[in-house]
Tab-separated table of C-alpha atoms in Angstrom:
chain	number	residue	atom	x	y	z
A	1	MET	CA	0.093	14.348	-21.549
A	2	VAL	CA	1.507	11.482	-23.570
A	3	ILE	CA	1.625	13.793	-26.585
A	4	ALA	CA	3.335	16.483	-24.481
A	5	LEU	CA	5.942	13.952	-23.327
A	6	VAL	CA	6.618	12.851	-26.907
A	7	VAL	CA	7.020	16.485	-27.995
A	8	ILE	CA	9.423	17.214	-25.107
A	9	TRP	CA	11.522	14.119	-25.808
A	10	THR	CA	11.662	14.840	-29.545
A	11	ALA	CA	12.606	18.493	-29.025
A	12	PHE	CA	15.397	17.715	-26.560
A	13	HIS	CA	16.684	14.881	-28.757
A	14	ILE	CA	17.011	17.256	-31.706
A	15	LEU	CA	18.482	20.129	-29.684
A	16	SER	CA	20.991	17.850	-27.916
A	17	GLY	CA	22.280	16.395	-31.162
A	18	GLY	CA	20.781	12.953	-30.577
A	19	ASP	CA	21.912	12.478	-26.977
A	20	PHE	CA	18.512	12.489	-25.250
A	21	LEU	CA	16.746	9.416	-26.655
A	22	THR	CA	19.550	6.999	-25.853
A	23	SER	CA	19.297	3.884	-23.713
A	24	ARG	CA	21.694	5.289	-21.124
A	25	ASN	CA	19.910	8.621	-20.720
A	26	LEU	CA	16.422	7.107	-20.630
A	27	TRP	CA	17.548	4.496	-18.089
A	28	ASN	CA	18.957	7.240	-15.861
A	29	LEU	CA	15.797	9.280	-16.415
A	30	SER	CA	13.640	6.387	-15.213
A	31	VAL	CA	15.700	6.061	-12.026
A	32	GLN	CA	15.697	9.810	-11.388
A	33	SER	CA	11.923	9.982	-11.881
A	34	ALA	CA	11.186	7.144	-9.462
A	35	SER	CA	11.591	8.956	-6.133
A	36	ILE	CA	9.638	12.025	-7.305
A	37	ALA	CA	6.888	9.846	-8.782
A	38	VAL	CA	6.560	7.824	-5.560
A	39	MET	CA	5.869	10.993	-3.572
A	40	ALA	CA	3.639	12.396	-6.320
A	41	THR	CA	1.254	9.443	-5.926
A	42	GLY	CA	0.676	10.503	-2.321
A	43	MET	CA	0.490	14.193	-3.176
A	44	VAL	CA	-2.457	13.442	-5.468
A	45	LEU	CA	-4.619	12.317	-2.547
A	46	ILE	CA	-3.565	15.300	-0.433
A	47	ILE	CA	-4.416	17.834	-3.145
A	48	VAL	CA	-7.608	15.957	-4.051
A	49	SER	CA	-8.733	16.392	-0.425
A	50	ARG	CA	-8.149	20.167	-0.795
A	51	ASN	CA	-4.872	20.274	1.111
A	52	ILE	CA	-1.195	20.727	0.283
A	53	ASP	CA	2.089	19.429	1.674
A	54	LEU	CA	5.086	21.748	1.338
A	55	SER	CA	7.255	19.701	3.683
A	56	VAL	CA	7.863	16.607	1.538
A	57	GLY	CA	11.358	17.625	0.404
A	58	SER	CA	12.561	18.462	3.912
A	59	LEU	CA	10.864	15.378	5.356
A	60	LEU	CA	12.578	13.219	2.740
A	61	GLY	CA	15.941	14.720	3.664
A	62	PHE	CA	15.349	14.213	7.390
A	63	LEU	CA	14.195	10.605	7.001
A	64	GLY	CA	17.111	9.830	4.696
A	65	TYR	CA	19.512	11.246	7.247
A	66	VAL	CA	17.953	9.192	10.050
A	67	MET	CA	18.182	5.990	7.994
A	68	ALA	CA	21.818	6.777	7.264
A	69	MET	CA	22.449	7.369	10.983
A	70	VAL	CA	21.003	3.926	11.719
A	71	GLN	CA	23.433	2.333	9.250
A	72	THR	CA	26.580	4.332	9.975
A	73	ARG	CA	26.286	5.248	13.661
A	74	TRP	CA	23.624	3.649	15.826
A	75	ILE	CA	23.791	-0.048	14.867
A	76	PRO	CA	27.572	-0.117	14.163
A	77	ASP	CA	28.316	1.591	17.486
A	78	ALA	CA	26.247	-1.017	19.316
A	79	PHE	CA	26.791	-4.220	17.305
A	80	GLY	CA	29.494	-3.515	14.713
A	81	PHE	CA	29.386	-3.207	10.905
A	82	GLU	CA	28.028	-5.438	8.125
A	83	HIS	CA	25.132	-7.140	9.852
A	84	TRP	CA	22.632	-8.583	7.373
A	85	TYR	CA	19.675	-6.921	9.097
A	86	ILE	CA	21.004	-3.333	9.054
A	87	TRP	CA	19.120	-2.322	5.903
A	88	ILE	CA	15.877	-3.860	7.200
A	89	VAL	CA	16.106	-1.974	10.492
A	90	ALA	CA	16.923	1.254	8.646
A	91	LEU	CA	13.868	0.887	6.397
A	92	ILE	CA	11.557	0.046	9.292
A	93	VAL	CA	12.808	3.029	11.305
A	94	GLY	CA	12.442	5.357	8.315
A	95	ILE	CA	8.929	4.213	7.406
A	96	ALA	CA	7.725	4.235	11.015
A	97	LEU	CA	9.167	7.705	11.619
A	98	GLY	CA	7.693	8.972	8.350
A	99	ALA	CA	4.247	7.690	9.320
A	100	ALA	CA	4.572	9.230	12.795
A	101	LEU	CA	5.634	12.656	11.513
A	102	GLY	CA	2.907	12.530	8.870
A	103	ALA	CA	0.410	11.743	11.628
A	104	VAL	CA	1.628	14.744	13.638
A	105	GLN	CA	1.152	17.123	10.726
A	106	GLY	CA	-2.116	15.490	9.695
A	107	SER	CA	-3.617	15.638	13.189
A	108	ILE	CA	-2.790	19.341	13.529
A	109	ILE	CA	-4.468	19.987	10.181
A	110	ALA	CA	-7.464	17.681	10.579
A	111	TYR	CA	-8.216	18.012	14.288
A	112	GLY	CA	-6.567	21.342	15.085
A	113	GLY	CA	-8.120	23.176	12.165
A	114	VAL	CA	-4.816	24.791	11.159
A	115	PRO	CA	-4.473	25.297	7.365
A	116	ALA	CA	-2.303	22.687	5.671
A	117	PHE	CA	-0.260	25.421	4.014
A	118	ILE	CA	0.860	26.795	7.389
A	119	VAL	CA	1.466	23.425	9.058
A	120	THR	CA	3.519	21.980	6.215
A	121	LEU	CA	5.396	25.242	5.711
A	122	GLY	CA	6.413	24.928	9.346
A	123	GLY	CA	7.377	21.304	8.704
A	124	PHE	CA	9.427	22.451	5.722
A	125	LEU	CA	11.536	24.568	8.094
A	126	VAL	CA	11.567	22.216	11.094
A	127	TRP	CA	12.635	19.029	9.295
A	128	ARG	CA	15.359	20.837	7.363
A	129	GLY	CA	16.621	22.434	10.571
A	130	LEU	CA	16.728	19.055	12.322
A	131	ILE	CA	18.940	17.685	9.554
A	132	PHE	CA	21.572	20.315	10.288
A	133	ARG	CA	21.223	19.755	14.027
A	134	MET	CA	21.800	16.016	13.576
A	135	GLY	CA	24.457	16.498	10.917
A	136	GLU	CA	26.628	18.819	12.966
A	137	GLN	CA	26.386	21.659	10.440
A	138	GLY	CA	26.732	19.776	7.172
A	139	GLN	CA	28.340	16.402	7.867
A	140	THR	CA	27.900	13.723	5.188
A	141	LEU	CA	27.135	10.163	6.319
A	142	SER	CA	28.736	7.423	4.202
A	143	PRO	CA	29.109	4.612	3.213
A	144	LEU	CA	25.758	2.894	3.599
A	145	ASP	CA	24.960	-0.813	3.898
A	146	GLY	CA	25.715	-2.772	0.724
A	147	THR	CA	22.267	-4.352	0.484
A	148	PHE	CA	20.585	-1.016	1.165
A	149	GLN	CA	22.462	0.496	-1.795
A	150	LEU	CA	20.615	-1.840	-4.178
A	151	ILE	CA	17.400	0.106	-3.501
A	152	GLY	CA	18.917	3.091	-5.306
A	153	GLY	CA	19.580	1.287	-8.576
A	154	GLY	CA	23.374	1.294	-8.396
A	155	PRO	CA	25.737	-1.004	-10.348
A	156	LYS	CA	23.927	-4.120	-9.073
A	157	GLY	CA	20.578	-2.522	-8.303
A	158	SER	CA	18.581	-3.861	-11.245
A	159	LEU	CA	16.741	-6.995	-12.328
A	160	GLY	CA	19.009	-8.061	-15.148
A	161	GLU	CA	17.903	-9.172	-18.594
A	162	TRP	CA	15.690	-12.244	-18.181
A	163	ARG	CA	13.902	-11.018	-15.047
A	164	SER	CA	13.165	-7.741	-16.837
A	165	TRP	CA	11.509	-9.682	-19.655
A	166	VAL	CA	9.462	-11.599	-17.080
A	167	LEU	CA	8.370	-8.268	-15.585
A	168	GLY	CA	7.461	-7.038	-19.063
A	169	LEU	CA	5.382	-10.169	-19.705
A	170	LEU	CA	3.564	-9.685	-16.399
A	171	GLY	CA	2.978	-6.053	-17.353
A	172	CYS	CA	1.367	-7.075	-20.660
A	173	ILE	CA	-0.840	-9.617	-18.904
A	174	GLY	CA	-1.797	-6.992	-16.332
A	175	ALA	CA	-2.675	-4.418	-18.993
A	176	ILE	CA	-4.888	-6.871	-20.867
A	177	ALA	CA	-6.526	-8.105	-17.652
A	178	SER	CA	-7.199	-4.545	-16.488
A	179	ILE	CA	-8.999	-3.647	-19.711
A	180	TYR	CA	-10.934	-6.929	-19.706
A	181	PHE	CA	-12.155	-6.704	-16.108
A	182	ASN	CA	-12.960	-3.014	-16.435
A	183	ARG	CA	-15.076	-3.805	-19.480
A	184	LYS	CA	-16.751	-6.702	-17.642
A	185	ARG	CA	-17.477	-4.556	-14.575
A	186	ARG	CA	-19.036	-1.756	-16.621
A	187	ARG	CA	-21.290	-4.241	-18.405
A	188	LYS	CA	-22.352	-5.675	-15.050
A	189	TYR	CA	-23.612	-2.290	-13.879
A	190	ASP	CA	-25.069	-1.294	-17.285
A	191	LEU	CA	-22.538	1.494	-17.815
A	192	ALA	CA	-21.295	2.732	-21.172
A	193	VAL	CA	-18.593	0.528	-22.675
A	194	ARG	CA	-15.998	1.532	-25.260
A	195	PRO	CA	-16.223	-0.213	-28.639
A	196	LEU	CA	-14.336	-3.521	-28.605
A	197	PRO	CA	-11.825	-2.488	-31.336
A	198	ILE	CA	-10.775	0.508	-29.216
A	199	ASP	CA	-10.161	-1.660	-26.153
A	200	ILE	CA	-8.197	-4.143	-28.259
A	201	GLY	CA	-6.168	-1.266	-29.683
A	202	LEU	CA	-5.439	0.068	-26.191
A	203	ALA	CA	-4.298	-3.375	-25.033
A	204	VAL	CA	-2.014	-3.786	-28.048
A	205	PHE	CA	-0.628	-0.264	-27.611
A	206	GLY	CA	0.083	-0.901	-23.928
A	207	CYS	CA	1.919	-4.142	-24.673
A	208	VAL	CA	3.956	-2.507	-27.446
A	209	VAL	CA	5.011	0.328	-25.128
A	210	ILE	CA	6.022	-2.135	-22.399
A	211	ILE	CA	8.007	-4.358	-24.773
A	212	LEU	CA	9.755	-1.407	-26.425
A	213	GLY	CA	10.531	0.068	-23.016
A	214	ILE	CA	12.156	-3.159	-21.847
A	215	ALA	CA	14.051	-3.663	-25.109
A	216	LEU	CA	15.307	-0.122	-25.676
A	217	ILE	CA	15.771	1.204	-22.148
A	218	ALA	CA	16.236	-1.600	-19.629
A	219	VAL	CA	17.896	-4.295	-21.734
A	220	GLY	CA	19.385	-1.882	-24.271
A	221	TYR	CA	21.529	-0.158	-21.636
A	222	GLU	CA	24.649	-2.153	-20.807
A	223	SER	CA	26.280	-1.820	-17.413
A	224	PRO	CA	29.517	0.213	-17.607
A	225	ILE	CA	31.043	-2.207	-15.074
A	226	THR	CA	30.014	-5.673	-16.283
A	227	GLY	CA	29.018	-4.920	-19.878
A	228	ALA	CA	25.832	-6.978	-19.433
A	229	PRO	CA	22.301	-5.580	-19.938
A	230	THR	CA	21.247	-3.836	-16.739
A	231	GLY	CA	17.534	-4.511	-16.928
A	232	VAL	CA	14.869	-2.629	-15.003
A	233	ALA	CA	16.313	-0.736	-12.038
A	234	TYR	CA	14.994	-1.538	-8.563
A	235	PRO	CA	13.696	2.038	-8.010
A	236	VAL	CA	11.481	1.577	-11.071
A	237	VAL	CA	10.250	-1.776	-9.741
A	238	ILE	CA	9.413	-0.080	-6.426
A	239	LEU	CA	7.590	2.696	-8.294
A	240	ILE	CA	5.554	0.177	-10.301
A	241	ALA	CA	4.522	-1.680	-7.140
A	242	ILE	CA	3.567	1.533	-5.322
A	243	THR	CA	1.663	2.859	-8.340
A	244	ILE	CA	-0.391	-0.332	-8.576
A	245	GLY	CA	-1.077	-0.215	-4.835
A	246	MET	CA	-2.045	3.464	-4.883
A	247	VAL	CA	-4.330	3.018	-7.899
A	248	TYR	CA	-6.057	0.151	-6.107
A	249	LEU	CA	-6.330	2.206	-2.908
A	250	SER	CA	-7.752	5.255	-4.653
A	251	ARG	CA	-10.195	3.427	-6.922
A	252	ARG	CA	-11.227	0.257	-5.129
A	253	ARG	CA	-10.963	0.914	-1.403
A	254	ARG	CA	-13.223	2.900	0.870
A	255	PHE	CA	-10.393	5.198	1.957
A	256	GLY	CA	-9.743	6.366	-1.605
A	257	ARG	CA	-13.417	6.965	-2.321
A	258	TYR	CA	-13.697	8.953	0.903
A	259	VAL	CA	-10.773	11.174	-0.134
A	260	TYR	CA	-12.415	12.020	-3.451
A	261	ALA	CA	-15.759	12.605	-1.748
A	262	ILE	CA	-14.130	15.048	0.682
A	263	GLY	CA	-12.458	16.863	-2.192
A	264	GLY	CA	-15.705	17.113	-4.100
A	265	ASN	CA	-17.769	18.484	-1.208
A	266	PRO	CA	-16.396	18.336	2.368
A	267	GLU	CA	-19.684	19.311	4.010
A	268	ALA	CA	-21.700	16.725	2.095
A	269	ALA	CA	-19.076	14.063	2.832
A	270	GLU	CA	-19.270	14.732	6.573
A	271	LEU	CA	-23.063	14.763	6.528
A	272	GLY	CA	-22.905	11.463	4.648
A	273	GLY	CA	-21.168	9.811	7.597
A	274	ILE	CA	-17.548	10.027	6.443
A	275	ASN	CA	-15.014	10.669	9.190
A	276	THR	CA	-13.373	13.524	7.291
A	277	ARG	CA	-10.801	14.319	9.974
A	278	ARG	CA	-9.481	10.784	10.208
A	279	THR	CA	-9.398	10.466	6.422
A	280	VAL	CA	-7.463	13.711	5.968
A	281	MET	CA	-4.982	12.680	8.650
A	282	GLY	CA	-4.619	9.332	6.869
A	283	THR	CA	-3.516	11.060	3.664
A	284	PHE	CA	-0.657	12.753	5.528
A	285	VAL	CA	0.347	9.505	7.241
A	286	LEU	CA	0.485	7.864	3.820
A	287	MET	CA	2.516	10.793	2.491
A	288	GLY	CA	5.014	10.323	5.318
A	289	VAL	CA	5.438	6.643	4.435
A	290	LEU	CA	5.983	7.463	0.761
A	291	CYS	CA	8.542	10.128	1.710
A	292	ALA	CA	10.439	7.432	3.616
A	293	VAL	CA	10.449	5.161	0.553
A	294	SER	CA	11.703	8.009	-1.647
A	295	ALA	CA	14.325	8.882	0.967
A	296	ALA	CA	15.593	5.300	0.861
A	297	ILE	CA	15.839	5.437	-2.939
A	298	GLN	CA	17.730	8.733	-2.999
A	299	THR	CA	20.154	7.979	-0.162
A	300	ALA	CA	20.839	4.496	-1.533
A	301	ARG	CA	21.551	5.928	-4.983
A	302	LEU	CA	24.020	8.434	-3.519
A	303	ASN	CA	25.445	5.872	-1.058
A	304	SER	CA	25.372	8.706	1.462
A	305	ALA	CA	23.113	11.150	3.274
A	306	VAL	CA	23.785	14.845	2.762
A	307	THR	CA	22.155	17.813	4.436
A	308	ASN	CA	20.748	19.205	1.177
A	309	LEU	CA	19.015	15.953	0.233
A	310	GLY	CA	15.501	16.638	-1.061
A	311	VAL	CA	15.965	20.381	-1.590
A	312	GLN	CA	13.246	21.673	-3.974
A	313	ASN	CA	11.721	18.194	-4.239
A	314	GLU	CA	8.440	19.636	-2.970
A	315	LEU	CA	8.255	21.815	-6.090
A	316	ASP	CA	8.824	18.847	-8.405
A	317	VAL	CA	6.315	16.669	-6.545
A	318	ILE	CA	3.549	19.284	-6.561
A	319	SER	CA	4.299	20.128	-10.196
A	320	ALA	CA	4.114	16.448	-11.154
A	321	ALA	CA	0.703	16.070	-9.518
A	322	VAL	CA	-0.683	19.254	-11.097
A	323	ILE	CA	0.741	18.562	-14.555
A	324	GLY	CA	-0.740	15.074	-14.234
A	325	GLY	CA	-4.230	16.560	-13.980
A	326	THR	CA	-4.764	16.980	-10.229
A	327	SER	CA	-6.879	20.049	-9.496
A	328	PHE	CA	-6.243	22.379	-6.554
A	329	ALA	CA	-10.020	22.791	-6.370
A	330	GLY	CA	-10.169	19.229	-5.026
A	331	GLY	CA	-11.914	16.047	-6.061
A	332	ILE	CA	-10.008	15.559	-9.333
A	333	GLY	CA	-6.740	13.728	-9.918
A	334	THR	CA	-5.279	10.376	-10.930
A	335	ILE	CA	-2.300	8.390	-9.699
A	336	SER	CA	-1.167	7.417	-13.188
A	337	GLY	CA	-1.360	11.059	-14.276
A	338	ALA	CA	0.942	12.090	-11.423
A	339	VAL	CA	3.494	9.430	-12.381
A	340	LEU	CA	3.460	10.668	-15.966
A	341	GLY	CA	3.755	14.225	-14.658
A	342	ALA	CA	6.866	13.222	-12.700
A	343	VAL	CA	8.411	11.785	-15.866
A	344	ILE	CA	7.645	15.048	-17.681
A	345	MET	CA	9.254	17.121	-14.913
A	346	GLN	CA	12.393	14.982	-14.827
A	347	SER	CA	12.525	14.990	-18.640
A	348	LEU	CA	12.616	18.789	-18.560
A	349	ARG	CA	15.440	18.793	-16.023
A	350	SER	CA	17.390	16.047	-17.797
A	351	GLY	CA	17.015	17.750	-21.161
A	352	MET	CA	18.132	21.108	-19.799
A	353	VAL	CA	21.203	19.490	-18.240
A	354	LEU	CA	22.128	17.970	-21.619
A	355	LEU	CA	21.709	21.399	-23.214
A	356	ARG	CA	23.915	22.887	-20.481
A	357	ILE	CA	21.249	25.262	-19.225
A	358	ASP	CA	22.424	27.067	-16.100
A	359	SER	CA	20.743	26.162	-12.802
A	360	PRO	CA	18.846	29.466	-12.302
A	361	SER	CA	17.314	29.158	-15.767
A	362	GLN	CA	16.242	25.589	-14.998
A	363	ASP	CA	14.385	26.802	-11.907
A	364	ILE	CA	12.696	29.543	-13.940
A	365	VAL	CA	11.497	27.032	-16.540
A	366	VAL	CA	10.103	24.702	-13.861
A	367	GLY	CA	8.312	27.649	-12.245
A	368	VAL	CA	6.834	28.729	-15.580
A	369	VAL	CA	5.636	25.185	-16.266
A	370	LEU	CA	3.975	24.953	-12.835
A	371	VAL	CA	2.181	28.307	-13.129
A	372	SER	CA	1.082	27.506	-16.692
A	373	ALA	CA	-0.316	24.126	-15.619
A	374	VAL	CA	-2.337	25.687	-12.787
A	375	ALA	CA	-3.570	28.489	-15.071
A	376	ILE	CA	-4.674	25.981	-17.708
A	377	ASP	CA	-6.473	23.898	-15.070
A	378	ALA	CA	-8.295	26.961	-13.705
A	379	ALA	CA	-9.322	28.083	-17.193
A	380	LEU	CA	-10.625	24.652	-18.197
A	381	ARG	CA	-12.665	24.346	-14.980
A	382	GLN	CA	-14.368	27.616	-15.902
A	383	GLY	CA	-14.974	26.456	-19.463
A	384	LYS	CA	-12.559	29.020	-20.929
A	385	ARG	CA	-10.780	26.933	-23.544
A	386	ARG	CA	-9.412	29.978	-25.339
A	387	THR	CA	-7.830	31.266	-22.125
A	388	ALA	CA	-6.333	27.823	-21.502
A	389	GLY	CA	-4.847	27.850	-24.994
A	390	ILE	CA	-3.359	31.297	-24.423
A	391	ALA	CA	-1.843	30.168	-21.105
A	392	LEU	CA	-0.319	27.138	-22.832
A	393	ALA	CA	1.110	29.232	-25.667
A	394	VAL	CA	2.542	31.868	-23.330
A	395	GLY	CA	4.085	29.200	-21.101
A	396	LEU	CA	5.732	27.454	-24.052
A	397	VAL	CA	7.107	30.698	-25.495
A	398	VAL	CA	8.503	31.906	-22.157
A	399	ALA	CA	10.043	28.487	-21.391
A	400	ALA	CA	11.625	28.334	-24.862
A	401	LEU	CA	13.094	31.828	-24.466
A	402	ILE	CA	14.540	30.989	-21.043
A	403	ILE	CA	16.075	27.773	-22.375
A	404	GLN	CA	17.587	29.584	-25.351
A	405	THR	CA	19.064	32.424	-23.289
A	406	GLY	CA	20.233	30.114	-20.488
A	407	ARG	CA	22.502	27.916	-22.621
A	408	GLN	CA	26.112	28.153	-21.516
């Protein structure tokens, strides 16, 4: 996937006349990818457990609208504007409501035995309908609390230069420590260990990528308002924290191991003593919480809540998880892969915008990419490498033709 991302970036940079690989565009790309990537980390566990969630875009829009109502209507009507705690209350309400609605959907799926496709398709319609009911047929809620806006990575919503370098240093230390402790743990249990030069090379490569990312993207992009280096945007910081937490949850905690066991063989997992129903419901509760976080990022970035917030986000989230290596057959998928998949999806959209590809053509390309990714996954699971190669080639050719014919 890293190679695919490099190819996509290089192609769009050439086709756009050198506008893609600039500090400004890559900084914006990182912010745009954050909300999709946050939800994609939760979608991995849902798909791994052999389920699907089609409601994430509508749920994001509904939660964002509720959080905006808290800031612009409910608290101001009762206590007035500009209270320091408004953004905290809005976040708590959004996260709690997201968890509750996720629990409702999850309980119907896990305990009611209704297929996840049907339940979340219903949620897709219900949550979107509630937005219009609350919004009085399309009303926009704005402005939002000043502190809340920082979550979206606005003019002041970033770390700045020196704190970004501190974050980069911590990232390098974390990368080295991760490789070291993984190597130590595998030796402890007499498992195969990569040659030491390879691990050293991976550590060096990781540190180089982090340092270059900070230097070229975060620090290299100067704020159009202050002229100072912006640094890492807060949405990216939130994404990093959630990614670390989700990786730990999926790899080191019992809940994560249970999810993968259920995806591998649900019957064997239940016979092994795993409470499969509670675990499946837990994945949807977690998805609801992550939708609330993404809703906060998107509404804060817009400084408003609109009724079409989150439209088609479910497609991008599912595509990110699948492109990142998550299998619809269950039991296979990684959090880091989903994050990289989200970056790939947003890179496609960002590149097509720079090339002035019309909106319908953009949707066609995203659809082709999603179908190609699923076809490649199915072929590889059956050991049909030639078929997977054909699916990849056909997908690339069709996407290239659509991009070429869709340029305005």
